[in-house]
Amino acid sequence: MKVVYWIIVGLMLCFQDSGWAARPNIVLINADDLGWAELGCYGQKKIKTPHIDQLASQGQRWTNFYSGAPVCSPSRNVLMTGRHTGVNDVQDLKRVDPKESWYDIKKGDWPISAEAYTIPQALKKAGYATGGFGKWGLGEFGTTGAPDKHGFDHFYGYTDQKVCHSYYPPYIWDDGKKIPLNNEKSPATTGHLLGNRPRKGFTADDYRAQVHSSDLIADKMLDFVKRCAADKEHPFFLYYAPLEPHVAMQPLQRWIETYPKHWDKNPYNGQQDYLPHPRPRAAYAAMISQMDANVGRLLEALKTYGLEKNTIVIFTSDNGTTHDVGGVDHQFFDSVRGLRGLKGQLHEGGIRVPGIIRWPGKVKAGTVVAQPAYHADVMPTLCALVGADPGQPLGSDLSPVLLGQSKKLPNRRPMVWAGGGYGGQVAVRIGKMKVMRKNLTGKRQPGPWEVYDLNRDPGEKKNLADKYPKLIEEAISILEKEYKASKGFPLLKYKAPEPGKKS
């Protein structure tokens, strides 16, 4: 495999001056907390997402596509490395110093290691220019997980989860430099109410500052596209990770005004610590529409610069719809369309996400793909398509299905999830079957094994564990080979005796 890779790289370098620049550019878009049914192309009726819907109509829409984890940082670790949470550095949301102040973050989120091998590293090694814009969440600048240590030529945005809770941050990172943006003492910059409650008659403007980050990040991203378009020698990899629709709700007012006032008879008054909003349903929809508009700006830029036909565009989300905090109302929007669970859970609603792929002339437009896939597959697939070194991924190469050579993968690897958060949980999808277990950390009693036939029961209503003991044994065998507690994270007790059963 390594020999073949270096032969390919050698050929790339030899033919760079004679048209090798025709290698496809890659745009990877990763939304934040966007549920799979919150887009029009996946059946959403209330939230307007015309640009992403058009992207789906021009490419493939995958209906059994999953995030790498049910929460942010571990999911992004999977997406960037092609290795699932059973073996990755970040197996749950974790702070290096939990007591660290919002306003003086130095250590931040648990970083990925220096040895972690990422998509931008693989593509940069293959001659790609690389840029990241938006939310990173895998390590502060100065740590082993910093974007500049993992293949990004340029990075503009947020590195830390806490700061990401506000669209009006006190600062933003620009290639390792901390650029001041807003008044650090403003409630808008924290994303949390910090125990206060608003008086009657508050407005959305009470929780806004001067510089909103979303369009600012998009502007920098478009500058990157413009520079790359002028570079005739190197293709580019662009990672766009918008914050939307993660709470706190702070969309620009012009997007709120596009939604009906009668949706919101009651304001959200700041429960669960997140900032209040007088029109929470309209604000939630507005955040998604605002993100959709910036995706539209990106797609239009590709077209304007003549890059559209030679660019692979992938759209997904880091996990499913968030639980109803910060004013979110998933039932009003039917955000999971009958699936069980929300963000933080390994049930379908917590990990099934959009999976849209467009590559004009290579990927047949308007197709729907039922093949199960997840974030761990992205790295090996992209590397296979462009001849880059994928390292040692644990996902599967989806290119045979992507390119229409096959309707399903003949050797789809089992899909694995393992995380210490939300009580500790594991899940393994084997074909159409999903095996999972919860409450696996601390002193709590581990829950029973659960088995679901996702073809017949996508809502996970009927536990078939009693009928499939051998499938549970197979899942345990997979976990024994592919799970190990990473440094700083608890050991999951997936082999503990079940309640009421002998060991």
Short mmCIF file of C-alpha atoms in Angstrom, two decimals:
data_model
loop_
_atom_site.label_atom_id
_atom_site.label_comp_id
_atom_site.label_asym_id
_atom_site.label_seq_id
_atom_site.Cartn_x
_atom_site.Cartn_y
_atom_site.Cartn_z
CA MET A 1 0.00 0.00 0.00
CA LYS A 2 2.78 2.44 0.95
CA VAL A 3 4.76 1.58 -2.19
CA VAL A 4 1.72 2.25 -4.38
CA TYR A 5 1.14 5.54 -2.59
CA TRP A 6 4.67 6.83 -3.20
CA ILE A 7 4.49 5.79 -6.86
CA ILE A 8 1.32 7.85 -7.19
CA VAL A 9 2.90 10.83 -5.42
CA GLY A 10 5.90 10.61 -7.73
CA LEU A 11 3.67 10.65 -10.78
CA MET A 12 1.80 13.64 -9.33
CA LEU A 13 5.01 15.61 -9.01
CA CYS A 14 6.17 14.62 -12.49
CA PHE A 15 2.97 15.73 -14.15
CA GLN A 16 2.24 18.87 -12.11
CA ASP A 17 3.41 21.10 -14.95
CA SER A 18 1.41 19.24 -17.58
CA GLY A 19 -2.11 19.38 -16.24
CA TRP A 20 -1.94 17.61 -12.88
CA ALA A 21 -3.50 20.74 -11.38
CA ALA A 22 -6.75 19.27 -12.70
CA ARG A 23 -6.88 17.13 -9.56
CA PRO A 24 -10.16 17.89 -7.79
CA ASN A 25 -10.37 20.53 -5.11
CA ILE A 26 -12.13 19.41 -1.94
CA VAL A 27 -14.60 21.35 0.19
CA LEU A 28 -15.72 19.69 3.43
CA ILE A 29 -18.56 21.46 5.28
CA ASN A 30 -19.33 20.35 8.83
CA ALA A 31 -22.30 22.05 10.56
CA ASP A 32 -22.71 22.12 14.34
CA ASP A 33 -25.66 20.28 15.98
CA LEU A 34 -27.64 20.18 12.73
CA GLY A 35 -30.14 17.33 12.76
CA TRP A 36 -30.57 15.19 9.65
CA ALA A 37 -34.20 16.30 9.16
CA GLU A 38 -33.54 20.03 9.58
CA LEU A 39 -32.84 20.46 5.86
CA GLY A 40 -35.48 20.69 3.16
CA CYS A 41 -33.80 17.94 1.15
CA TYR A 42 -34.30 15.58 4.11
CA GLY A 43 -37.96 16.48 4.56
CA GLN A 44 -37.90 19.67 6.65
CA LYS A 45 -41.07 21.73 6.09
CA LYS A 46 -40.47 24.91 8.10
CA ILE A 47 -36.80 25.85 7.88
CA LYS A 48 -35.58 27.31 4.59
CA THR A 49 -32.35 25.81 3.23
CA PRO A 50 -32.43 26.45 -0.54
CA HIS A 51 -28.68 26.36 -1.19
CA ILE A 52 -28.00 23.10 0.62
CA ASP A 53 -31.12 21.60 -0.98
CA GLN A 54 -29.76 22.58 -4.39
CA LEU A 55 -26.42 21.02 -3.50
CA ALA A 56 -28.25 17.76 -2.75
CA SER A 57 -30.14 17.92 -6.05
CA GLN A 58 -26.84 18.32 -7.90
CA GLY A 59 -25.19 15.38 -6.14
CA GLN A 60 -25.90 12.44 -3.86
CA ARG A 61 -27.96 12.42 -0.69
CA TRP A 62 -27.05 9.63 1.73
CA THR A 63 -29.90 8.58 4.02
CA ASN A 64 -27.95 6.34 6.43
CA PHE A 65 -25.08 8.71 7.12
CA TYR A 66 -23.73 9.06 10.66
CA SER A 67 -21.47 11.33 12.66
CA GLY A 68 -18.41 9.89 14.35
CA ALA A 69 -19.82 10.63 17.82
CA PRO A 70 -22.99 12.13 19.35
CA VAL A 71 -21.09 15.21 20.59
CA CYS A 72 -18.73 17.73 19.06
CA SER A 73 -15.01 17.20 19.76
CA PRO A 74 -14.89 13.39 19.46
CA SER A 75 -16.98 13.60 16.29
CA ARG A 76 -14.55 16.08 14.76
CA ASN A 77 -11.66 13.86 15.80
CA VAL A 78 -13.23 11.01 13.80
CA LEU A 79 -13.94 13.18 10.77
CA MET A 80 -10.42 14.55 10.64
CA THR A 81 -8.60 11.22 11.12
CA GLY A 82 -10.79 8.47 9.65
CA ARG A 83 -10.40 6.59 12.95
CA HIS A 84 -13.39 5.96 15.21
CA THR A 85 -13.80 6.97 18.86
CA GLY A 86 -12.76 3.53 20.10
CA VAL A 87 -9.14 4.42 19.38
CA ASN A 88 -9.01 8.20 19.03
CA ASP A 89 -7.39 10.70 21.38
CA VAL A 90 -10.67 12.49 22.14
CA GLN A 91 -13.43 10.11 23.27
CA ASP A 92 -15.73 12.70 24.82
CA LEU A 93 -16.00 16.42 25.57
CA LYS A 94 -13.25 17.19 28.07
CA ARG A 95 -11.34 20.23 29.30
CA VAL A 96 -7.66 20.17 30.13
CA ASP A 97 -8.46 22.49 33.05
CA PRO A 98 -12.20 22.45 33.91
CA LYS A 99 -11.78 25.56 36.11
CA GLU A 100 -10.28 27.66 33.33
CA SER A 101 -11.98 31.03 32.87
CA TRP A 102 -14.04 31.87 29.79
CA TYR A 103 -11.97 35.01 29.34
CA ASP A 104 -8.50 33.56 29.72
CA ILE A 105 -8.42 30.23 27.89
CA LYS A 106 -4.93 28.83 27.45
CA LYS A 107 -5.37 25.04 27.69
CA GLY A 108 -8.93 24.69 26.39
CA ASP A 109 -10.35 21.44 25.08
CA TRP A 110 -8.58 18.10 25.30
CA PRO A 111 -6.20 18.16 22.32
CA ILE A 112 -5.51 15.49 19.78
CA SER A 113 -1.96 14.17 19.97
CA ALA A 114 0.98 15.20 17.83
CA GLU A 115 0.83 11.74 16.25
CA ALA A 116 -2.79 12.12 15.06
CA TYR A 117 -2.83 12.09 11.25
CA THR A 118 -5.51 14.22 9.63
CA ILE A 119 -7.15 14.89 6.28
CA PRO A 120 -5.34 18.23 5.80
CA GLN A 121 -2.03 16.56 6.61
CA ALA A 122 -2.66 13.81 4.06
CA LEU A 123 -3.72 16.26 1.37
CA LYS A 124 -0.95 18.75 2.08
CA LYS A 125 1.55 15.92 1.66
CA ALA A 126 -0.08 15.24 -1.72
CA GLY A 127 0.42 18.84 -2.85
CA TYR A 128 -2.82 20.51 -1.72
CA ALA A 129 -3.15 24.00 -0.28
CA THR A 130 -5.19 23.72 2.93
CA GLY A 131 -7.44 26.10 4.85
CA GLY A 132 -9.75 25.74 7.85
CA PHE A 133 -12.52 28.21 8.72
CA GLY A 134 -14.90 28.11 11.67
CA LYS A 135 -14.84 25.69 14.59
CA TRP A 136 -11.88 23.40 15.31
CA GLY A 137 -12.41 22.06 18.86
CA LEU A 138 -9.40 19.71 18.87
CA GLY A 139 -6.75 21.79 20.60
CA GLU A 140 -5.63 25.34 21.29
CA PHE A 141 -2.79 27.01 19.46
CA GLY A 142 0.37 26.07 21.32
CA THR A 143 -0.85 22.54 22.11
CA THR A 144 -0.35 19.26 20.26
CA GLY A 145 -3.83 19.64 18.76
CA ALA A 146 -3.46 23.08 17.18
CA PRO A 147 -4.67 23.42 13.57
CA ASP A 148 -1.26 24.52 12.32
CA LYS A 149 0.26 21.28 13.65
CA HIS A 150 -2.20 19.14 11.72
CA GLY A 151 -1.85 20.25 8.16
CA PHE A 152 -3.58 23.62 7.84
CA ASP A 153 -1.73 26.31 5.93
CA HIS A 154 -4.35 28.79 7.14
CA PHE A 155 -6.88 28.71 9.94
CA TYR A 156 -9.40 31.39 10.84
CA GLY A 157 -12.01 30.87 13.54
CA TYR A 158 -12.55 29.32 16.96
CA THR A 159 -10.41 26.64 18.58
CA ASP A 160 -12.32 26.25 21.86
CA GLN A 161 -15.77 24.86 22.68
CA LYS A 162 -16.58 27.38 25.40
CA VAL A 163 -15.89 30.39 23.22
CA CYS A 164 -17.97 28.73 20.49
CA HIS A 165 -21.08 29.23 22.61
CA SER A 166 -21.17 32.83 21.43
CA TYR A 167 -21.42 34.28 17.93
CA TYR A 168 -19.94 37.49 19.35
CA PRO A 169 -16.62 36.19 20.71
CA PRO A 170 -14.14 38.42 22.51
CA TYR A 171 -11.50 37.27 20.02
CA ILE A 172 -10.95 35.04 17.01
CA TRP A 173 -7.85 33.16 15.83
CA ASP A 174 -6.18 34.17 12.56
CA ASP A 175 -3.23 31.90 11.70
CA GLY A 176 -2.23 31.58 15.36
CA LYS A 177 -2.79 35.25 16.21
CA LYS A 178 -5.56 36.16 18.65
CA ILE A 179 -7.55 39.02 17.07
CA PRO A 180 -9.76 41.04 19.49
CA LEU A 181 -13.36 41.44 18.27
CA ASN A 182 -15.86 42.37 20.99
CA ASN A 183 -16.07 43.65 24.54
CA GLU A 184 -15.07 40.71 26.75
CA LYS A 185 -17.49 41.76 29.50
CA SER A 186 -20.60 41.72 27.30
CA PRO A 187 -23.10 38.87 27.95
CA ALA A 188 -23.13 38.37 24.19
CA THR A 189 -19.53 37.23 24.18
CA THR A 190 -20.01 34.39 26.67
CA GLY A 191 -22.94 32.56 25.15
CA HIS A 192 -24.25 31.94 28.68
CA LEU A 193 -26.38 33.99 31.01
CA LEU A 194 -24.29 33.03 34.03
CA GLY A 195 -27.20 32.86 36.44
CA ASN A 196 -28.97 36.13 35.62
CA ARG A 197 -32.50 36.33 34.25
CA PRO A 198 -33.81 38.99 31.86
CA ARG A 199 -36.49 41.45 32.77
CA LYS A 200 -39.78 41.58 30.87
CA GLY A 201 -39.56 43.23 27.51
CA PHE A 202 -35.98 42.22 26.70
CA THR A 203 -34.94 42.20 23.05
CA ALA A 204 -32.51 40.16 20.99
CA ASP A 205 -30.29 43.24 20.75
CA ASP A 206 -29.73 43.06 24.51
CA TYR A 207 -27.61 39.96 23.84
CA ARG A 208 -25.70 41.12 20.79
CA ALA A 209 -22.36 42.84 20.47
CA GLN A 210 -20.73 44.58 17.51
CA VAL A 211 -19.03 41.89 15.42
CA HIS A 212 -20.94 38.71 14.54
CA SER A 213 -18.56 35.88 13.66
CA SER A 214 -20.50 33.89 11.02
CA ASP A 215 -20.28 36.21 8.03
CA LEU A 216 -16.79 37.29 9.10
CA ILE A 217 -15.60 33.67 8.93
CA ALA A 218 -17.36 33.21 5.59
CA ASP A 219 -15.64 36.33 4.22
CA LYS A 220 -12.21 34.94 5.13
CA MET A 221 -13.15 31.60 3.60
CA LEU A 222 -14.11 33.27 0.31
CA ASP A 223 -10.79 35.13 0.30
CA PHE A 224 -9.08 31.75 0.53
CA VAL A 225 -11.08 30.43 -2.43
CA LYS A 226 -10.15 33.51 -4.46
CA ARG A 227 -6.43 33.04 -3.72
CA CYS A 228 -6.62 29.35 -4.53
CA ALA A 229 -8.38 30.07 -7.81
CA ALA A 230 -5.40 32.15 -8.86
CA ASP A 231 -3.01 29.31 -8.06
CA LYS A 232 -2.77 27.18 -11.20
CA GLU A 233 -0.38 24.61 -9.73
CA HIS A 234 -2.02 23.36 -6.55
CA PRO A 235 -5.52 22.09 -5.82
CA PHE A 236 -6.98 23.05 -2.45
CA PHE A 237 -8.70 21.51 0.55
CA LEU A 238 -11.15 23.79 2.36
CA TYR A 239 -12.66 22.78 5.70
CA TYR A 240 -15.64 24.98 6.58
CA ALA A 241 -17.07 24.36 10.05
CA PRO A 242 -19.82 26.93 10.76
CA LEU A 243 -21.08 27.29 14.33
CA GLU A 244 -24.76 27.10 13.41
CA PRO A 245 -27.14 26.02 14.74
CA HIS A 246 -25.37 25.47 18.09
CA VAL A 247 -26.86 27.63 20.84
CA ALA A 248 -26.77 30.36 22.13
CA MET A 249 -29.30 31.79 19.70
CA GLN A 250 -27.73 34.90 18.22
CA PRO A 251 -28.63 35.04 14.52
CA LEU A 252 -28.68 38.33 12.67
CA GLN A 253 -32.07 40.01 12.80
CA ARG A 254 -32.62 39.99 9.05
CA TRP A 255 -32.83 36.18 9.11
CA ILE A 256 -35.23 36.16 12.04
CA GLU A 257 -37.58 38.43 10.12
CA THR A 258 -37.98 35.80 7.39
CA TYR A 259 -39.97 33.59 9.78
CA PRO A 260 -43.54 34.03 11.14
CA LYS A 261 -44.04 35.96 14.35
CA HIS A 262 -46.90 33.68 15.37
CA TRP A 263 -44.43 30.83 15.89
CA ASP A 264 -43.29 32.39 19.15
CA LYS A 265 -46.02 33.18 21.64
CA ASN A 266 -43.62 32.70 24.53
CA PRO A 267 -40.03 33.93 24.80
CA TYR A 268 -37.19 31.75 25.96
CA ASN A 269 -36.13 33.30 29.26
CA GLY A 270 -32.66 31.87 29.68
CA GLN A 271 -33.26 28.51 31.32
CA GLN A 272 -30.39 25.99 31.16
CA ASP A 273 -27.97 28.92 31.35
CA TYR A 274 -27.98 29.79 27.65
CA LEU A 275 -28.76 33.34 26.59
CA PRO A 276 -32.47 34.22 26.27
CA HIS A 277 -34.29 35.10 23.09
CA PRO A 278 -37.72 36.69 22.53
CA ARG A 279 -38.40 34.54 19.43
CA PRO A 280 -36.63 31.21 19.98
CA ARG A 281 -38.26 29.18 17.21
CA ALA A 282 -37.70 31.87 14.60
CA ALA A 283 -34.16 32.37 15.89
CA TYR A 284 -33.34 28.66 15.61
CA ALA A 285 -34.62 28.50 12.05
CA ALA A 286 -32.78 31.76 11.31
CA MET A 287 -29.45 30.32 12.42
CA ILE A 288 -29.84 27.45 9.96
CA SER A 289 -30.92 29.79 7.16
CA GLN A 290 -27.98 32.09 7.88
CA MET A 291 -25.62 29.11 7.62
CA ASP A 292 -27.35 28.01 4.40
CA ALA A 293 -26.78 31.48 2.94
CA ASN A 294 -23.05 31.30 3.66
CA VAL A 295 -22.90 27.84 2.11
CA GLY A 296 -24.60 29.44 -0.89
CA ARG A 297 -21.93 32.14 -1.02
CA LEU A 298 -19.26 29.45 -1.04
CA LEU A 299 -20.95 27.48 -3.83
CA GLU A 300 -21.40 30.66 -5.87
CA ALA A 301 -17.72 31.51 -5.44
CA LEU A 302 -16.73 28.09 -6.79
CA LYS A 303 -18.92 28.77 -9.82
CA THR A 304 -17.66 32.33 -10.32
CA TYR A 305 -14.00 31.26 -10.33
CA GLY A 306 -14.62 28.30 -12.64
CA LEU A 307 -13.94 25.75 -9.91
CA GLU A 308 -17.38 24.16 -9.61
CA LYS A 309 -16.86 21.24 -12.01
CA ASN A 310 -13.55 20.24 -10.52
CA THR A 311 -14.45 20.43 -6.84
CA ILE A 312 -15.78 17.70 -4.56
CA VAL A 313 -18.18 19.23 -2.03
CA ILE A 314 -19.26 17.28 1.06
CA PHE A 315 -21.85 18.55 3.53
CA THR A 316 -22.49 16.96 6.92
CA SER A 317 -22.94 17.77 10.64
CA ASP A 318 -20.96 16.89 13.76
CA ASN A 319 -23.92 15.23 15.51
CA GLY A 320 -27.70 15.14 15.61
CA THR A 321 -30.14 17.75 16.88
CA THR A 322 -29.35 19.17 20.28
CA HIS A 323 -31.55 18.38 23.26
CA ASP A 324 -34.07 21.11 24.07
CA VAL A 325 -31.79 23.63 25.75
CA GLY A 326 -31.23 27.26 24.92
CA GLY A 327 -34.72 27.57 23.43
CA VAL A 328 -34.44 24.67 20.96
CA ASP A 329 -37.74 22.93 20.17
CA HIS A 330 -36.98 19.80 18.16
CA GLN A 331 -40.59 18.61 18.20
CA PHE A 332 -41.85 21.82 16.60
CA PHE A 333 -39.47 21.34 13.69
CA ASP A 334 -39.73 17.53 13.63
CA SER A 335 -35.95 17.60 13.65
CA VAL A 336 -35.39 13.83 13.93
CA ARG A 337 -38.49 12.65 12.03
CA GLY A 338 -39.43 9.77 14.32
CA LEU A 339 -35.92 8.69 15.24
CA ARG A 340 -35.10 8.01 18.88
CA GLY A 341 -32.68 10.20 20.80
CA LEU A 342 -30.94 13.54 20.44
CA LYS A 343 -27.41 14.93 20.73
CA GLY A 344 -25.32 13.05 23.25
CA GLN A 345 -27.00 9.70 22.63
CA LEU A 346 -25.95 6.86 20.36
CA HIS A 347 -29.54 6.26 19.35
CA GLU A 348 -30.26 7.25 15.74
CA GLY A 349 -31.42 10.79 16.51
CA GLY A 350 -28.10 11.60 18.15
CA ILE A 351 -25.82 10.42 15.34
CA ARG A 352 -27.73 10.28 12.06
CA VAL A 353 -26.76 13.41 10.14
CA PRO A 354 -26.89 14.84 6.61
CA GLY A 355 -24.50 13.33 4.12
CA ILE A 356 -24.43 15.19 0.79
CA ILE A 357 -21.71 14.78 -1.85
CA ARG A 358 -21.44 16.69 -5.14
CA TRP A 359 -18.81 16.16 -7.83
CA PRO A 360 -20.10 17.27 -11.25
CA GLY A 361 -19.47 14.75 -14.00
CA LYS A 362 -18.29 12.08 -11.55
CA VAL A 363 -21.17 11.74 -9.07
CA LYS A 364 -24.59 11.28 -10.63
CA ALA A 365 -26.87 14.17 -9.73
CA GLY A 366 -30.11 13.68 -7.85
CA THR A 367 -29.33 10.22 -6.50
CA VAL A 368 -30.25 8.85 -3.09
CA VAL A 369 -27.90 6.36 -1.42
CA ALA A 370 -29.02 3.96 1.32
CA GLN A 371 -25.56 2.50 1.97
CA PRO A 372 -24.66 3.02 5.67
CA ALA A 373 -21.65 5.29 6.11
CA TYR A 374 -20.11 7.56 8.74
CA HIS A 375 -17.49 10.19 9.35
CA ALA A 376 -14.66 7.66 9.67
CA ASP A 377 -15.19 6.88 5.97
CA VAL A 378 -14.51 10.41 4.74
CA MET A 379 -10.72 10.35 5.01
CA PRO A 380 -10.13 6.99 3.27
CA THR A 381 -12.63 7.94 0.56
CA LEU A 382 -11.07 11.31 -0.21
CA CYS A 383 -7.57 9.87 -0.17
CA ALA A 384 -8.62 7.11 -2.56
CA LEU A 385 -10.16 9.64 -4.94
CA VAL A 386 -7.06 11.85 -5.17
CA GLY A 387 -4.24 9.36 -4.55
CA ALA A 388 -3.25 10.62 -1.09
CA ASP A 389 -1.89 8.53 1.78
CA PRO A 390 -4.78 7.71 4.16
CA GLY A 391 -2.56 6.53 7.01
CA GLN A 392 -4.30 3.80 9.01
CA PRO A 393 -8.02 4.64 8.86
CA LEU A 394 -10.69 2.43 10.39
CA GLY A 395 -13.41 3.67 8.06
CA SER A 396 -14.27 2.31 4.61
CA ASP A 397 -13.54 3.71 1.16
CA LEU A 398 -16.96 4.75 -0.21
CA SER A 399 -15.73 5.57 -3.72
CA PRO A 400 -17.28 2.50 -5.45
CA VAL A 401 -20.74 3.63 -4.33
CA LEU A 402 -19.95 7.30 -4.74
CA LEU A 403 -18.89 6.83 -8.37
CA GLY A 404 -21.79 4.56 -9.24
CA GLN A 405 -19.72 1.39 -9.62
CA SER A 406 -21.75 -0.43 -6.97
CA LYS A 407 -24.96 0.17 -5.03
CA LYS A 408 -23.46 -1.11 -1.80
CA LEU A 409 -20.05 -1.82 -0.35
CA PRO A 410 -19.23 -5.53 -0.43
CA ASN A 411 -16.84 -5.22 2.54
CA ARG A 412 -18.31 -2.48 4.69
CA ARG A 413 -16.35 -2.42 7.99
CA PRO A 414 -18.48 -2.46 11.14
CA MET A 415 -19.18 1.06 12.33
CA VAL A 416 -18.00 1.68 15.89
CA TRP A 417 -18.80 4.31 18.50
CA ALA A 418 -17.43 4.39 22.06
CA GLY A 419 -17.61 7.35 24.40
CA GLY A 420 -17.45 8.21 28.08
CA GLY A 421 -19.97 11.04 28.04
CA TYR A 422 -23.68 10.88 28.87
CA GLY A 423 -23.14 7.89 31.16
CA GLY A 424 -20.72 6.06 28.88
CA GLN A 425 -21.96 4.16 25.85
CA VAL A 426 -20.91 1.96 22.95
CA ALA A 427 -22.55 1.03 19.66
CA VAL A 428 -21.60 -1.16 16.72
CA ARG A 429 -23.50 -1.21 13.44
CA ILE A 430 -23.09 -4.48 11.55
CA GLY A 431 -24.99 -4.44 8.28
CA LYS A 432 -28.56 -3.41 9.04
CA MET A 433 -28.23 -4.30 12.73
CA LYS A 434 -27.15 -2.00 15.54
CA VAL A 435 -25.89 -3.30 18.89
CA MET A 436 -25.49 -0.84 21.76
CA ARG A 437 -25.12 -0.53 25.52
CA LYS A 438 -25.38 2.46 27.88
CA ASN A 439 -24.40 3.53 31.43
CA LEU A 440 -20.88 2.15 31.23
CA THR A 441 -18.91 4.54 33.45
CA GLY A 442 -18.76 5.38 37.13
CA LYS A 443 -20.58 3.46 39.85
CA ARG A 444 -23.86 3.16 37.97
CA GLN A 445 -25.25 -0.21 36.97
CA PRO A 446 -24.49 -0.84 33.28
CA GLY A 447 -27.64 -1.11 31.20
CA PRO A 448 -28.66 -4.16 29.19
CA TRP A 449 -27.54 -4.81 25.64
CA GLU A 450 -29.85 -3.45 22.96
CA VAL A 451 -30.17 -4.71 19.40
CA TYR A 452 -32.19 -3.02 16.65
CA ASP A 453 -32.98 -3.88 13.05
CA LEU A 454 -32.60 -0.42 11.54
CA ASN A 455 -34.19 -1.36 8.22
CA ARG A 456 -37.43 -2.40 9.88
CA ASP A 457 -37.22 -0.27 13.03
CA PRO A 458 -35.31 2.99 12.45
CA GLY A 459 -37.04 4.47 15.50
CA GLU A 460 -35.41 1.80 17.71
CA LYS A 461 -38.63 0.87 19.44
CA LYS A 462 -38.18 -2.91 19.64
CA ASN A 463 -35.12 -4.30 21.42
CA LEU A 464 -34.20 -7.64 19.80
CA ALA A 465 -31.33 -8.50 22.15
CA ASP A 466 -32.90 -11.79 23.28
CA LYS A 467 -33.10 -12.97 19.66
CA TYR A 468 -29.53 -12.08 18.67
CA PRO A 469 -27.07 -13.26 21.36
CA LYS A 470 -24.46 -14.16 18.73
CA LEU A 471 -24.66 -10.67 17.25
CA ILE A 472 -23.94 -9.24 20.71
CA GLU A 473 -20.97 -11.60 20.97
CA GLU A 474 -19.74 -10.34 17.59
CA ALA A 475 -20.05 -6.73 18.74
CA ILE A 476 -18.11 -7.52 21.92
CA SER A 477 -15.42 -9.20 19.83
CA ILE A 478 -15.15 -6.10 17.62
CA LEU A 479 -14.89 -3.83 20.65
CA GLU A 480 -12.22 -6.06 22.21
CA LYS A 481 -10.11 -5.52 19.09
CA GLU A 482 -10.97 -1.89 18.36
CA TYR A 483 -11.59 -0.16 21.68
CA LYS A 484 -9.13 1.10 24.25
CA ALA A 485 -9.64 3.88 26.76
CA SER A 486 -7.50 6.82 25.67
CA LYS A 487 -5.38 8.81 28.09
CA GLY A 488 -7.60 10.95 30.32
CA PHE A 489 -10.83 9.08 29.54
CA PRO A 490 -12.70 6.42 31.56
CA LEU A 491 -12.71 2.72 30.71
CA LEU A 492 -16.12 1.66 29.39
CA LYS A 493 -17.53 -1.40 31.17
CA TYR A 494 -19.19 -2.90 28.13
CA LYS A 495 -18.34 -6.47 29.25
CA ALA A 496 -19.93 -6.09 32.69
CA PRO A 497 -22.67 -8.62 33.57
CA GLU A 498 -26.12 -7.54 32.49
CA PRO A 499 -28.77 -6.73 35.12
CA GLY A 500 -30.49 -9.92 36.24
CA LYS A 501 -28.14 -12.19 34.29
CA LYS A 502 -25.24 -14.35 35.42
CA SER A 503 -21.78 -13.46 34.15
#
